[in-house]
Amino acid sequence: MMTGDAAPGFWRTVWLLLKVSRRRAGGRQSRQRQLLNNRRVNWAANLGSIGAILSLLFMLLLHGLAAFSVMTAVEAGQVARARQHGLIPVRQWFYNDAGTARQYIVSDQSFRSEAEHIAHEDGGDEDAIEAQLRTLVARSGNRHLVPRDDAAPGLSALPRSGALASMLGSIILIWWFAMVVCQGEGLDLDLQRRRHPMWEWLLSHPIGAGAVFLAEMLAPLAANPTYWAAPAFPGILYGVTGGPEMGVAAAILIGIPLTVAAACVGKALEIGAMLRLPLRSRGAAIGIIGWFGYASMILMFFVLRLMPGIAHGLAGWVDDGDRSWPVLRLFLGMDAAGEVSLWRGVALCGAVSAVLIAAAVAFSARSVGQGLSGAFSSDSAPVRPGKAMRFGRDPLFRKEYLWFVRDRSALVQVFLIPVTVAGIQLINFRDVMAHAADSWNFCARRASSSAPISCGYWGRNR
């Protein structure tokens, strides 16, 4: 850490501590592989810089999906608004065929194909959609139809898209920022381990406190590749609305300040949990924060497919005349006419980032001001003698009960993580669940089409 008797300077201390944070992240990943019972050598983990590049590419994909989720949410809200006005968005060729000669030119196959496309894009029953299309085309041609490109123009028409589109887009934007905040220094499965924060260097090294706590606040940026790729999110949104040059400028001028603010807010939450909460509650608080970040990251891969159904379900609850959510519009620096201004977005996002960084630093300083040893409470007080225990008389149940009492992080390991994994599988296999009731051999046909079966009826016929 030091050369000779001279203490390193301010920025040298920050740089060394960030390198330590990066190595600590690698050790945490090794520990997670041990907890997952992966005893074999993982070649991907030993690739060094290539592994870091692969992680960066994966995170770029993640933030790209988040940006496209915002656009999908806005378009889904626009489609739902068109449906509220009695219009059905269809493809351009179907709209033209229905307007030229009504049902005499539109074939049965065209009706069926368009109904399948609408059900796939917006949800609903294919037979009901086909019957509705036949009725409308036979009655009034394409008067109650609208081309899909006109019904869902995207982010450029956000101010004129109604309350639902702006609400859904703003929710995805806020969700993305909360996901980045909760990433921290990476997913931690060993919630019961002792944590060694940066400020412990103050106890053994003659270094400045300011450099130590600055490195502590910036540690997520050095340890987690999620933050390296986060500026791509505003870059993609601005690139779609204002062009590639504006997208690159937004990634630098907006993405970097927001990323630093998210890292500082996440680290402030961790510092507050370590210094303000009792020992038994720290793991639970930090585990819930990490769980939310991990679950949000996984769910981003399903939002693109689920958003049309969500918009269709919320269309009846959100009135078109309700006050719209201005968060996404302000983030893009968009005026009432839909014109995007990079400098308006830079000014607003820069001000918000500065306020968040200042609030995170103030909250962390106040937590540190109460002492570096953490909070203590009556959680560790022994049970009063003579008090009969009504629950947990069975030794097996008592062991599990005492585990929950002594370490509240067990709630994350026992409930949140298994429920999250089960929920993701339910979303992933939702089509199988939907057809299992009306087709007894649906699961068998899906299994036979995906993998060979060596026994039974399907095996003999293959």
CSV table of C-alpha atoms in Angstrom, one decimal:
chain,number,residue,atom,x,y,z
A,1,MET,CA,0.0,0.0,0.0
A,2,MET,CA,2.8,2.4,0.9
A,3,THR,CA,6.3,2.9,-0.4
A,4,GLY,CA,8.8,3.6,2.4
A,5,ASP,CA,7.5,5.8,5.1
A,6,ALA,CA,5.6,8.3,2.9
A,7,ALA,CA,1.8,7.9,2.7
A,8,PRO,CA,0.3,7.9,-0.8
A,9,GLY,CA,-1.4,11.0,-2.0
A,10,PHE,CA,-5.2,11.6,-2.3
A,11,TRP,CA,-5.8,10.3,-5.8
A,12,ARG,CA,-3.1,7.6,-5.4
A,13,THR,CA,-5.1,6.3,-2.4
A,14,VAL,CA,-8.4,6.4,-4.3
A,15,TRP,CA,-6.8,4.5,-7.2
A,16,LEU,CA,-5.3,1.8,-5.0
A,17,LEU,CA,-8.6,1.3,-3.1
A,18,LEU,CA,-10.6,1.0,-6.3
A,19,LYS,CA,-8.1,-1.7,-7.4
A,20,VAL,CA,-8.7,-3.5,-4.1
A,21,SER,CA,-12.5,-3.2,-4.7
A,22,ARG,CA,-12.1,-4.8,-8.2
A,23,ARG,CA,-10.1,-7.7,-6.7
A,24,ARG,CA,-12.7,-8.1,-4.0
A,25,ALA,CA,-15.4,-8.4,-6.6
A,26,GLY,CA,-13.4,-11.3,-8.2
A,27,GLY,CA,-13.1,-13.0,-4.9
A,28,ARG,CA,-16.9,-12.6,-4.3
A,29,GLN,CA,-17.6,-14.3,-7.7
A,30,SER,CA,-15.3,-17.2,-6.7
A,31,ARG,CA,-17.2,-17.6,-3.4
A,32,GLN,CA,-20.5,-17.6,-5.2
A,33,ARG,CA,-19.4,-20.4,-7.5
A,34,GLN,CA,-18.4,-22.4,-4.3
A,35,LEU,CA,-21.9,-21.7,-2.9
A,36,LEU,CA,-23.5,-23.0,-6.0
A,37,ASN,CA,-21.5,-26.2,-5.7
A,38,ASN,CA,-19.6,-25.6,-8.9
A,39,ARG,CA,-16.4,-27.6,-8.1
A,40,ARG,CA,-15.2,-27.9,-11.6
A,41,VAL,CA,-12.9,-25.4,-13.2
A,42,ASN,CA,-15.0,-22.7,-14.9
A,43,TRP,CA,-13.1,-21.8,-18.1
A,44,ALA,CA,-15.2,-18.6,-18.5
A,45,ALA,CA,-14.0,-17.3,-15.1
A,46,ASN,CA,-10.3,-17.7,-16.0
A,47,LEU,CA,-10.3,-15.8,-19.3
A,48,GLY,CA,-9.1,-12.6,-17.6
A,49,SER,CA,-9.7,-9.6,-19.9
A,50,ILE,CA,-11.8,-11.7,-22.3
A,51,GLY,CA,-14.2,-12.6,-19.5
A,52,ALA,CA,-14.4,-8.9,-18.6
A,53,ILE,CA,-15.2,-8.1,-22.3
A,54,LEU,CA,-17.9,-10.8,-22.4
A,55,SER,CA,-19.4,-9.4,-19.2
A,56,LEU,CA,-19.4,-5.9,-20.7
A,57,LEU,CA,-21.1,-7.1,-23.8
A,58,PHE,CA,-23.8,-8.9,-21.8
A,59,MET,CA,-24.4,-5.7,-19.8
A,60,LEU,CA,-24.7,-3.7,-23.0
A,61,LEU,CA,-27.3,-6.1,-24.1
A,62,LEU,CA,-29.1,-5.7,-20.8
A,63,HIS,CA,-29.2,-1.9,-21.0
A,64,GLY,CA,-30.2,-2.1,-24.6
A,65,LEU,CA,-33.1,-4.3,-23.7
A,66,ALA,CA,-34.1,-1.8,-21.0
A,67,ALA,CA,-34.1,1.1,-23.6
A,68,PHE,CA,-36.1,-0.9,-26.0
A,69,SER,CA,-38.5,-1.8,-23.2
A,70,VAL,CA,-39.2,1.9,-22.7
A,71,MET,CA,-40.0,2.2,-26.4
A,72,THR,CA,-42.1,-0.9,-26.3
A,73,ALA,CA,-44.0,0.4,-23.3
A,74,VAL,CA,-44.8,3.7,-25.1
A,75,GLU,CA,-45.9,2.0,-28.3
A,76,ALA,CA,-48.1,-0.5,-26.3
A,77,GLY,CA,-49.7,2.5,-24.5
A,78,GLN,CA,-50.3,4.2,-27.9
A,79,VAL,CA,-51.9,1.0,-29.3
A,80,ALA,CA,-54.1,0.7,-26.2
A,81,ARG,CA,-55.2,4.4,-26.7
A,82,ALA,CA,-56.2,3.7,-30.3
A,83,ARG,CA,-58.3,0.7,-29.1
A,84,GLN,CA,-60.0,3.0,-26.6
A,85,HIS,CA,-61.0,5.2,-29.5
A,86,GLY,CA,-62.6,2.2,-31.3
A,87,LEU,CA,-59.7,1.6,-33.8
A,88,ILE,CA,-57.9,-1.7,-34.4
A,89,PRO,CA,-54.2,-1.3,-35.4
A,90,VAL,CA,-53.5,-3.6,-38.4
A,91,ARG,CA,-50.6,-4.0,-40.8
A,92,GLN,CA,-50.5,-1.6,-43.8
A,93,TRP,CA,-51.3,-4.2,-46.5
A,94,PHE,CA,-54.4,-5.4,-44.6
A,95,TYR,CA,-55.5,-1.8,-44.2
A,96,ASN,CA,-55.2,-1.2,-47.9
A,97,ASP,CA,-57.0,-4.4,-48.9
A,98,ALA,CA,-59.9,-3.7,-46.5
A,99,GLY,CA,-60.2,-0.2,-47.9
A,100,THR,CA,-60.2,-1.0,-51.6
A,101,ALA,CA,-62.9,-3.6,-51.9
A,102,ARG,CA,-63.9,-4.5,-48.3
A,103,GLN,CA,-64.4,-8.2,-47.7
A,104,TYR,CA,-64.6,-9.3,-51.4
A,105,ILE,CA,-60.8,-9.0,-51.8
A,106,VAL,CA,-59.6,-9.9,-48.3
A,107,SER,CA,-59.3,-13.6,-48.3
A,108,ASP,CA,-59.9,-15.9,-45.4
A,109,GLN,CA,-56.2,-16.5,-45.0
A,110,SER,CA,-55.6,-12.8,-44.7
A,111,PHE,CA,-58.1,-12.5,-41.9
A,112,ARG,CA,-56.6,-15.4,-40.1
A,113,SER,CA,-53.0,-14.1,-40.6
A,114,GLU,CA,-53.9,-10.7,-39.4
A,115,ALA,CA,-55.7,-12.0,-36.3
A,116,GLU,CA,-52.7,-14.2,-35.4
A,117,HIS,CA,-50.4,-11.1,-35.8
A,118,ILE,CA,-52.7,-8.9,-33.6
A,119,ALA,CA,-52.9,-11.7,-30.9
A,120,HIS,CA,-49.2,-12.1,-30.9
A,121,GLU,CA,-48.4,-8.4,-30.7
A,122,ASP,CA,-51.2,-7.1,-28.5
A,123,GLY,CA,-52.7,-10.2,-26.8
A,124,GLY,CA,-56.2,-11.6,-27.0
A,125,ASP,CA,-58.0,-14.5,-28.5
A,126,GLU,CA,-57.3,-15.2,-32.2
A,127,ASP,CA,-60.9,-16.4,-33.0
A,128,ALA,CA,-62.5,-13.4,-31.4
A,129,ILE,CA,-60.2,-11.0,-33.1
A,130,GLU,CA,-60.8,-12.6,-36.5
A,131,ALA,CA,-64.6,-12.4,-36.0
A,132,GLN,CA,-64.3,-8.8,-35.1
A,133,LEU,CA,-62.2,-8.0,-38.1
A,134,ARG,CA,-64.7,-9.7,-40.5
A,135,THR,CA,-67.6,-7.8,-38.9
A,136,LEU,CA,-65.9,-4.4,-39.2
A,137,VAL,CA,-64.6,-4.9,-42.7
A,138,ALA,CA,-67.9,-6.1,-43.9
A,139,ARG,CA,-69.7,-3.2,-42.3
A,140,SER,CA,-67.4,-0.2,-43.0
A,141,GLY,CA,-64.3,-1.3,-44.8
A,142,ASN,CA,-61.2,0.2,-43.1
A,143,ARG,CA,-63.0,3.0,-41.3
A,144,HIS,CA,-62.5,1.4,-37.9
A,145,LEU,CA,-58.9,0.2,-38.8
A,146,VAL,CA,-55.7,2.1,-38.5
A,147,PRO,CA,-52.2,1.2,-39.8
A,148,ARG,CA,-50.0,0.1,-36.9
A,149,ASP,CA,-47.3,2.6,-37.8
A,150,ASP,CA,-49.8,5.4,-37.4
A,151,ALA,CA,-51.3,4.1,-34.2
A,152,ALA,CA,-47.9,3.6,-32.5
A,153,PRO,CA,-45.5,6.3,-33.8
A,154,GLY,CA,-43.2,5.8,-30.8
A,155,LEU,CA,-41.2,8.2,-28.7
A,156,SER,CA,-41.5,11.1,-31.2
A,157,ALA,CA,-45.2,11.4,-30.5
A,158,LEU,CA,-45.0,11.0,-26.7
A,159,PRO,CA,-46.6,14.3,-25.7
A,160,ARG,CA,-49.7,13.4,-27.8
A,161,SER,CA,-49.9,9.7,-26.8
A,162,GLY,CA,-52.1,10.1,-23.7
A,163,ALA,CA,-51.6,9.2,-20.1
A,164,LEU,CA,-51.1,5.4,-20.4
A,165,ALA,CA,-48.1,5.6,-22.8
A,166,SER,CA,-46.3,8.3,-20.7
A,167,MET,CA,-47.0,6.4,-17.5
A,168,LEU,CA,-45.7,3.1,-18.8
A,169,GLY,CA,-42.6,4.7,-20.3
A,170,SER,CA,-41.9,6.6,-17.1
A,171,ILE,CA,-42.3,3.5,-14.9
A,172,ILE,CA,-39.8,1.6,-17.0
A,173,LEU,CA,-37.3,4.5,-16.8
A,174,ILE,CA,-37.6,4.7,-13.0
A,175,TRP,CA,-37.4,0.9,-12.8
A,176,TRP,CA,-34.2,1.0,-14.8
A,177,PHE,CA,-32.6,3.6,-12.5
A,178,ALA,CA,-33.7,1.6,-9.4
A,179,MET,CA,-32.2,-1.5,-10.9
A,180,VAL,CA,-28.8,0.2,-11.5
A,181,VAL,CA,-28.9,1.6,-8.0
A,182,CYS,CA,-29.4,-1.8,-6.4
A,183,GLN,CA,-26.6,-3.5,-8.4
A,184,GLY,CA,-24.0,-2.4,-5.9
A,185,GLU,CA,-20.7,-4.3,-6.2
A,186,GLY,CA,-22.4,-7.4,-7.6
A,187,LEU,CA,-24.8,-10.1,-6.5
A,188,ASP,CA,-23.8,-11.5,-3.1
A,189,LEU,CA,-25.1,-14.9,-2.1
A,190,ASP,CA,-23.1,-15.2,1.1
A,191,LEU,CA,-25.2,-12.8,3.2
A,192,GLN,CA,-23.8,-14.1,6.5
A,193,ARG,CA,-20.1,-13.2,5.8
A,194,ARG,CA,-18.4,-10.4,7.6
A,195,ARG,CA,-18.1,-7.3,5.5
A,196,HIS,CA,-14.9,-5.2,5.4
A,197,PRO,CA,-15.7,-1.7,4.1
A,198,MET,CA,-13.1,0.7,2.8
A,199,TRP,CA,-13.0,2.7,6.0
A,200,GLU,CA,-11.2,-0.1,7.8
A,201,TRP,CA,-8.1,1.1,6.0
A,202,LEU,CA,-8.2,4.1,8.3
A,203,LEU,CA,-7.6,1.9,11.3
A,204,SER,CA,-4.2,0.6,10.1
A,205,HIS,CA,-2.9,3.0,7.5
A,206,PRO,CA,-2.0,6.7,7.7
A,207,ILE,CA,-4.2,7.8,4.8
A,208,GLY,CA,-6.8,10.6,4.4
A,209,ALA,CA,-10.4,9.9,5.4
A,210,GLY,CA,-11.6,11.8,2.3
A,211,ALA,CA,-9.8,9.6,-0.1
A,212,VAL,CA,-11.1,6.5,1.7
A,213,PHE,CA,-14.7,7.5,1.6
A,214,LEU,CA,-14.5,8.7,-2.0
A,215,ALA,CA,-13.2,5.3,-3.0
A,216,GLU,CA,-16.0,3.7,-0.9
A,217,MET,CA,-18.6,5.7,-2.8
A,218,LEU,CA,-17.0,4.9,-6.2
A,219,ALA,CA,-16.4,1.2,-5.5
A,220,PRO,CA,-19.4,-0.1,-7.4
A,221,LEU,CA,-18.1,1.7,-10.6
A,222,ALA,CA,-14.9,-0.2,-10.3
A,223,ALA,CA,-16.3,-3.6,-9.3
A,224,ASN,CA,-19.5,-4.1,-11.4
A,225,PRO,CA,-19.6,-4.1,-15.2
A,226,THR,CA,-23.2,-3.1,-15.0
A,227,TYR,CA,-22.2,0.5,-14.4
A,228,TRP,CA,-19.7,0.4,-17.3
A,229,ALA,CA,-22.5,-0.2,-19.8
A,230,ALA,CA,-25.2,1.9,-18.1
A,231,PRO,CA,-24.6,5.1,-20.3
A,232,ALA,CA,-25.8,3.1,-23.3
A,233,PHE,CA,-29.4,3.4,-22.0
A,234,PRO,CA,-29.8,7.1,-22.5
A,235,GLY,CA,-27.6,6.9,-25.6
A,236,ILE,CA,-30.0,4.5,-27.3
A,237,LEU,CA,-33.1,6.6,-26.4
A,238,TYR,CA,-31.6,9.8,-27.6
A,239,GLY,CA,-30.2,8.1,-30.6
A,240,VAL,CA,-33.6,6.8,-31.6
A,241,THR,CA,-35.3,10.2,-31.2
A,242,GLY,CA,-32.5,12.6,-32.3
A,243,GLY,CA,-30.0,10.7,-34.3
A,244,PRO,CA,-26.7,8.8,-33.7
A,245,GLU,CA,-24.7,12.0,-33.0
A,246,MET,CA,-27.1,13.0,-30.3
A,247,GLY,CA,-27.1,9.5,-28.9
A,248,VAL,CA,-23.3,9.4,-28.5
A,249,ALA,CA,-23.4,12.9,-26.8
A,250,ALA,CA,-26.2,11.8,-24.5
A,251,ALA,CA,-24.3,8.7,-23.5
A,252,ILE,CA,-21.4,10.9,-22.3
A,253,LEU,CA,-23.2,14.0,-21.0
A,254,ILE,CA,-26.2,12.3,-19.4
A,255,GLY,CA,-25.3,8.6,-19.0
A,256,ILE,CA,-22.1,9.1,-17.0
A,257,PRO,CA,-23.5,11.5,-14.4
A,258,LEU,CA,-26.6,9.3,-13.9
A,259,THR,CA,-24.4,6.2,-13.5
A,260,VAL,CA,-22.2,7.9,-10.9
A,261,ALA,CA,-25.3,9.1,-9.1
A,262,ALA,CA,-26.8,5.6,-9.1
A,263,ALA,CA,-23.6,4.1,-7.8
A,264,CYS,CA,-23.4,6.7,-5.0
A,265,VAL,CA,-27.1,6.2,-4.0
A,266,GLY,CA,-26.6,2.4,-3.9
A,267,LYS,CA,-23.4,2.7,-1.8
A,268,ALA,CA,-25.2,5.1,0.6
A,269,LEU,CA,-28.0,2.6,1.1
A,270,GLU,CA,-25.4,-0.1,1.9
A,271,ILE,CA,-23.5,2.2,4.3
A,272,GLY,CA,-26.7,3.2,6.0
A,273,ALA,CA,-27.6,-0.5,6.5
A,274,MET,CA,-24.2,-1.3,7.9
A,275,LEU,CA,-24.0,1.6,10.4
A,276,ARG,CA,-27.6,2.2,11.3
A,277,LEU,CA,-29.1,-1.3,11.5
A,278,PRO,CA,-28.4,-4.0,14.1
A,279,LEU,CA,-26.1,-6.8,13.2
A,280,ARG,CA,-28.9,-9.3,12.6
A,281,SER,CA,-30.7,-7.0,10.2
A,282,ARG,CA,-27.8,-5.9,8.1
A,283,GLY,CA,-27.7,-9.0,5.9
A,284,ALA,CA,-31.5,-8.9,5.4
A,285,ALA,CA,-31.4,-5.2,4.2
A,286,ILE,CA,-28.4,-5.7,1.9
A,287,GLY,CA,-29.8,-9.0,0.7
A,288,ILE,CA,-33.2,-7.4,-0.2
A,289,ILE,CA,-31.4,-4.6,-2.1
A,290,GLY,CA,-29.3,-7.1,-4.0
A,291,TRP,CA,-32.3,-9.3,-4.7
A,292,PHE,CA,-34.2,-6.4,-6.2
A,293,GLY,CA,-31.3,-5.5,-8.5
A,294,TYR,CA,-30.9,-9.1,-9.6
A,295,ALA,CA,-34.7,-9.8,-10.1
A,296,SER,CA,-35.1,-6.5,-12.0
A,297,MET,CA,-32.2,-7.4,-14.3
A,298,ILE,CA,-33.7,-10.8,-15.1
A,299,LEU,CA,-37.2,-9.4,-15.6
A,300,MET,CA,-35.9,-7.0,-18.2
A,301,PHE,CA,-35.6,-9.9,-20.6
A,302,PHE,CA,-39.3,-10.5,-20.3
A,303,VAL,CA,-40.7,-7.0,-20.4
A,304,LEU,CA,-40.6,-6.8,-24.2
A,305,ARG,CA,-43.0,-9.7,-24.5
A,306,LEU,CA,-45.2,-8.9,-21.5
A,307,MET,CA,-45.7,-5.2,-22.0
A,308,PRO,CA,-48.5,-5.3,-24.6
A,309,GLY,CA,-50.6,-7.5,-22.3
A,310,ILE,CA,-49.9,-5.2,-19.4
A,311,ALA,CA,-50.9,-2.1,-21.4
A,312,HIS,CA,-54.1,-3.9,-22.6
A,313,GLY,CA,-55.0,-4.8,-18.9
A,314,LEU,CA,-54.3,-1.2,-17.7
A,315,ALA,CA,-56.2,0.5,-20.5
A,316,GLY,CA,-59.5,0.2,-18.7
A,317,TRP,CA,-58.1,1.7,-15.5
A,318,VAL,CA,-56.2,4.7,-16.9
A,319,ASP,CA,-58.4,7.4,-18.4
A,320,ASP,CA,-57.0,9.1,-21.5
A,321,GLY,CA,-57.8,12.5,-19.8
A,322,ASP,CA,-55.7,11.8,-16.7
A,323,ARG,CA,-52.7,13.9,-16.0
A,324,SER,CA,-49.7,12.3,-17.8
A,325,TRP,CA,-46.4,11.3,-16.2
A,326,PRO,CA,-43.8,13.8,-17.4
A,327,VAL,CA,-40.7,11.8,-16.2
A,328,LEU,CA,-39.8,10.3,-19.5
A,329,ARG,CA,-40.6,13.4,-21.5
A,330,LEU,CA,-38.4,15.5,-19.2
A,331,PHE,CA,-35.6,12.9,-19.3
A,332,LEU,CA,-35.6,13.3,-23.1
A,333,GLY,CA,-35.7,17.1,-23.0
A,334,MET,CA,-38.9,17.0,-25.1
A,335,ASP,CA,-41.3,19.9,-25.4
A,336,ALA,CA,-45.0,19.8,-26.0
A,337,ALA,CA,-44.5,19.5,-29.8
A,338,GLY,CA,-42.3,16.4,-29.4
A,339,GLU,CA,-39.0,18.2,-30.3
A,340,VAL,CA,-36.1,16.7,-28.4
A,341,SER,CA,-33.4,19.0,-27.0
A,342,LEU,CA,-30.2,17.5,-25.8
A,343,TRP,CA,-29.2,20.5,-23.7
A,344,ARG,CA,-32.6,20.5,-21.8
A,345,GLY,CA,-32.0,16.9,-21.0
A,346,VAL,CA,-28.4,17.5,-20.0
A,347,ALA,CA,-29.4,20.4,-17.7
A,348,LEU,CA,-32.2,18.4,-16.0
A,349,CYS,CA,-30.4,15.1,-15.7
A,350,GLY,CA,-27.2,16.9,-14.5
A,351,ALA,CA,-29.2,18.7,-11.8
A,352,VAL,CA,-30.9,15.5,-10.7
A,353,SER,CA,-27.6,13.7,-10.6
A,354,ALA,CA,-25.9,16.4,-8.6
A,355,VAL,CA,-28.8,16.4,-6.1
A,356,LEU,CA,-28.7,12.6,-5.7
A,357,ILE,CA,-24.9,12.6,-5.3
A,358,ALA,CA,-25.1,15.3,-2.6
A,359,ALA,CA,-27.9,13.5,-0.8
A,360,ALA,CA,-26.0,10.2,-0.9
A,361,VAL,CA,-22.8,11.8,0.5
A,362,ALA,CA,-24.8,13.7,3.2
A,363,PHE,CA,-26.6,10.5,4.2
A,364,SER,CA,-23.4,8.5,4.3
A,365,ALA,CA,-21.6,11.3,6.3
A,366,ARG,CA,-24.4,11.4,8.8
A,367,SER,CA,-24.3,7.6,9.2
A,368,VAL,CA,-20.6,7.6,9.7
A,369,GLY,CA,-21.0,10.4,12.2
A,370,GLN,CA,-22.8,8.0,14.5
A,371,GLY,CA,-19.7,5.7,14.7
A,372,LEU,CA,-17.9,3.2,12.5
A,373,SER,CA,-18.8,0.2,14.7
A,374,GLY,CA,-22.4,0.0,13.7
A,375,ALA,CA,-25.6,0.0,15.6
A,376,PHE,CA,-26.4,-2.2,18.5
A,377,SER,CA,-29.9,-3.0,19.9
A,378,SER,CA,-31.7,-5.3,22.2
A,379,ASP,CA,-31.7,-8.0,19.5
A,380,SER,CA,-28.8,-9.7,21.1
A,381,ALA,CA,-30.3,-9.6,24.6
A,382,PRO,CA,-30.8,-13.1,26.1
A,383,VAL,CA,-34.2,-14.5,26.7
A,384,ARG,CA,-35.4,-14.0,30.2
A,385,PRO,CA,-35.3,-17.2,32.3
A,386,GLY,CA,-38.6,-18.9,33.1
A,387,LYS,CA,-40.3,-17.8,29.9
A,388,ALA,CA,-41.9,-20.8,28.2
A,389,MET,CA,-41.5,-21.1,24.5
A,390,ARG,CA,-44.7,-22.0,22.8
A,391,PHE,CA,-43.3,-22.5,19.3
A,392,GLY,CA,-40.3,-24.7,18.4
A,393,ARG,CA,-40.5,-27.4,21.0
A,394,ASP,CA,-39.5,-29.9,18.3
A,395,PRO,CA,-35.7,-29.7,18.0
A,396,LEU,CA,-35.8,-29.6,14.2
A,397,PHE,CA,-38.3,-26.8,14.1
A,398,ARG,CA,-36.5,-25.0,16.9
A,399,LYS,CA,-33.3,-25.0,14.9
A,400,GLU,CA,-34.9,-23.4,11.9
A,401,TYR,CA,-36.8,-20.9,14.0
A,402,LEU,CA,-33.6,-19.8,15.8
A,403,TRP,CA,-32.0,-19.4,12.4
A,404,PHE,CA,-34.6,-16.9,11.4
A,405,VAL,CA,-34.4,-15.1,14.7
A,406,ARG,CA,-30.6,-14.8,14.8
A,407,ASP,CA,-30.1,-13.9,11.1
A,408,ARG,CA,-32.9,-12.1,9.2
A,409,SER,CA,-31.0,-12.6,6.0
A,410,ALA,CA,-32.4,-16.1,6.0
A,411,LEU,CA,-35.7,-14.6,4.8
A,412,VAL,CA,-33.9,-13.6,1.6
A,413,GLN,CA,-32.3,-17.1,1.1
A,414,VAL,CA,-35.4,-19.1,2.1
A,415,PHE,CA,-38.2,-17.0,0.5
A,416,LEU,CA,-37.2,-14.3,-1.9
A,417,ILE,CA,-34.7,-16.2,-4.1
A,418,PRO,CA,-36.8,-19.4,-4.5
A,419,VAL,CA,-40.0,-17.4,-5.2
A,420,THR,CA,-38.1,-15.3,-7.8
A,421,VAL,CA,-36.7,-18.4,-9.5
A,422,ALA,CA,-40.2,-20.0,-9.5
A,423,GLY,CA,-41.8,-16.9,-10.8
A,424,ILE,CA,-39.3,-16.6,-13.7
A,425,GLN,CA,-40.0,-20.2,-14.7
A,426,LEU,CA,-43.7,-19.5,-14.7
A,427,ILE,CA,-43.3,-16.6,-17.0
A,428,ASN,CA,-40.9,-18.5,-19.2
A,429,PHE,CA,-43.3,-21.5,-19.5
A,430,ARG,CA,-46.5,-19.5,-19.6
A,431,ASP,CA,-47.5,-20.9,-23.0
A,432,VAL,CA,-47.3,-24.5,-21.6
A,433,MET,CA,-49.4,-23.5,-18.6
A,434,ALA,CA,-52.0,-21.9,-20.9
A,435,HIS,CA,-52.5,-24.9,-23.1
A,436,ALA,CA,-52.1,-27.6,-20.4
A,437,ALA,CA,-55.8,-27.4,-19.5
A,438,ASP,CA,-57.3,-27.8,-23.0
A,439,SER,CA,-54.8,-30.2,-24.5
A,440,TRP,CA,-53.7,-33.1,-22.4
A,441,ASN,CA,-50.8,-34.1,-24.7
A,442,PHE,CA,-49.5,-30.6,-25.2
A,443,CYS,CA,-46.6,-31.1,-22.9
A,444,ALA,CA,-45.7,-34.4,-24.5
A,445,ARG,CA,-45.7,-32.9,-27.9
A,446,ARG,CA,-43.5,-30.0,-26.8
A,447,ALA,CA,-41.1,-32.3,-25.2
A,448,SER,CA,-40.9,-34.6,-28.2
A,449,SER,CA,-40.2,-31.6,-30.5
A,450,SER,CA,-37.4,-30.2,-28.4
A,451,ALA,CA,-35.5,-33.3,-27.4
A,452,PRO,CA,-35.5,-37.0,-28.4
A,453,ILE,CA,-37.2,-39.5,-26.1
A,454,SER,CA,-35.8,-43.0,-26.0
A,455,CYS,CA,-38.7,-44.8,-24.5
A,456,GLY,CA,-42.5,-44.8,-24.5
A,457,TYR,CA,-44.9,-44.1,-27.4
A,458,TRP,CA,-43.0,-41.2,-28.8
A,459,GLY,CA,-39.7,-43.1,-28.6
A,460,ARG,CA,-41.1,-46.0,-30.7
A,461,ASN,CA,-42.5,-43.7,-33.3
A,462,ARG,CA,-39.4,-41.6,-33.7
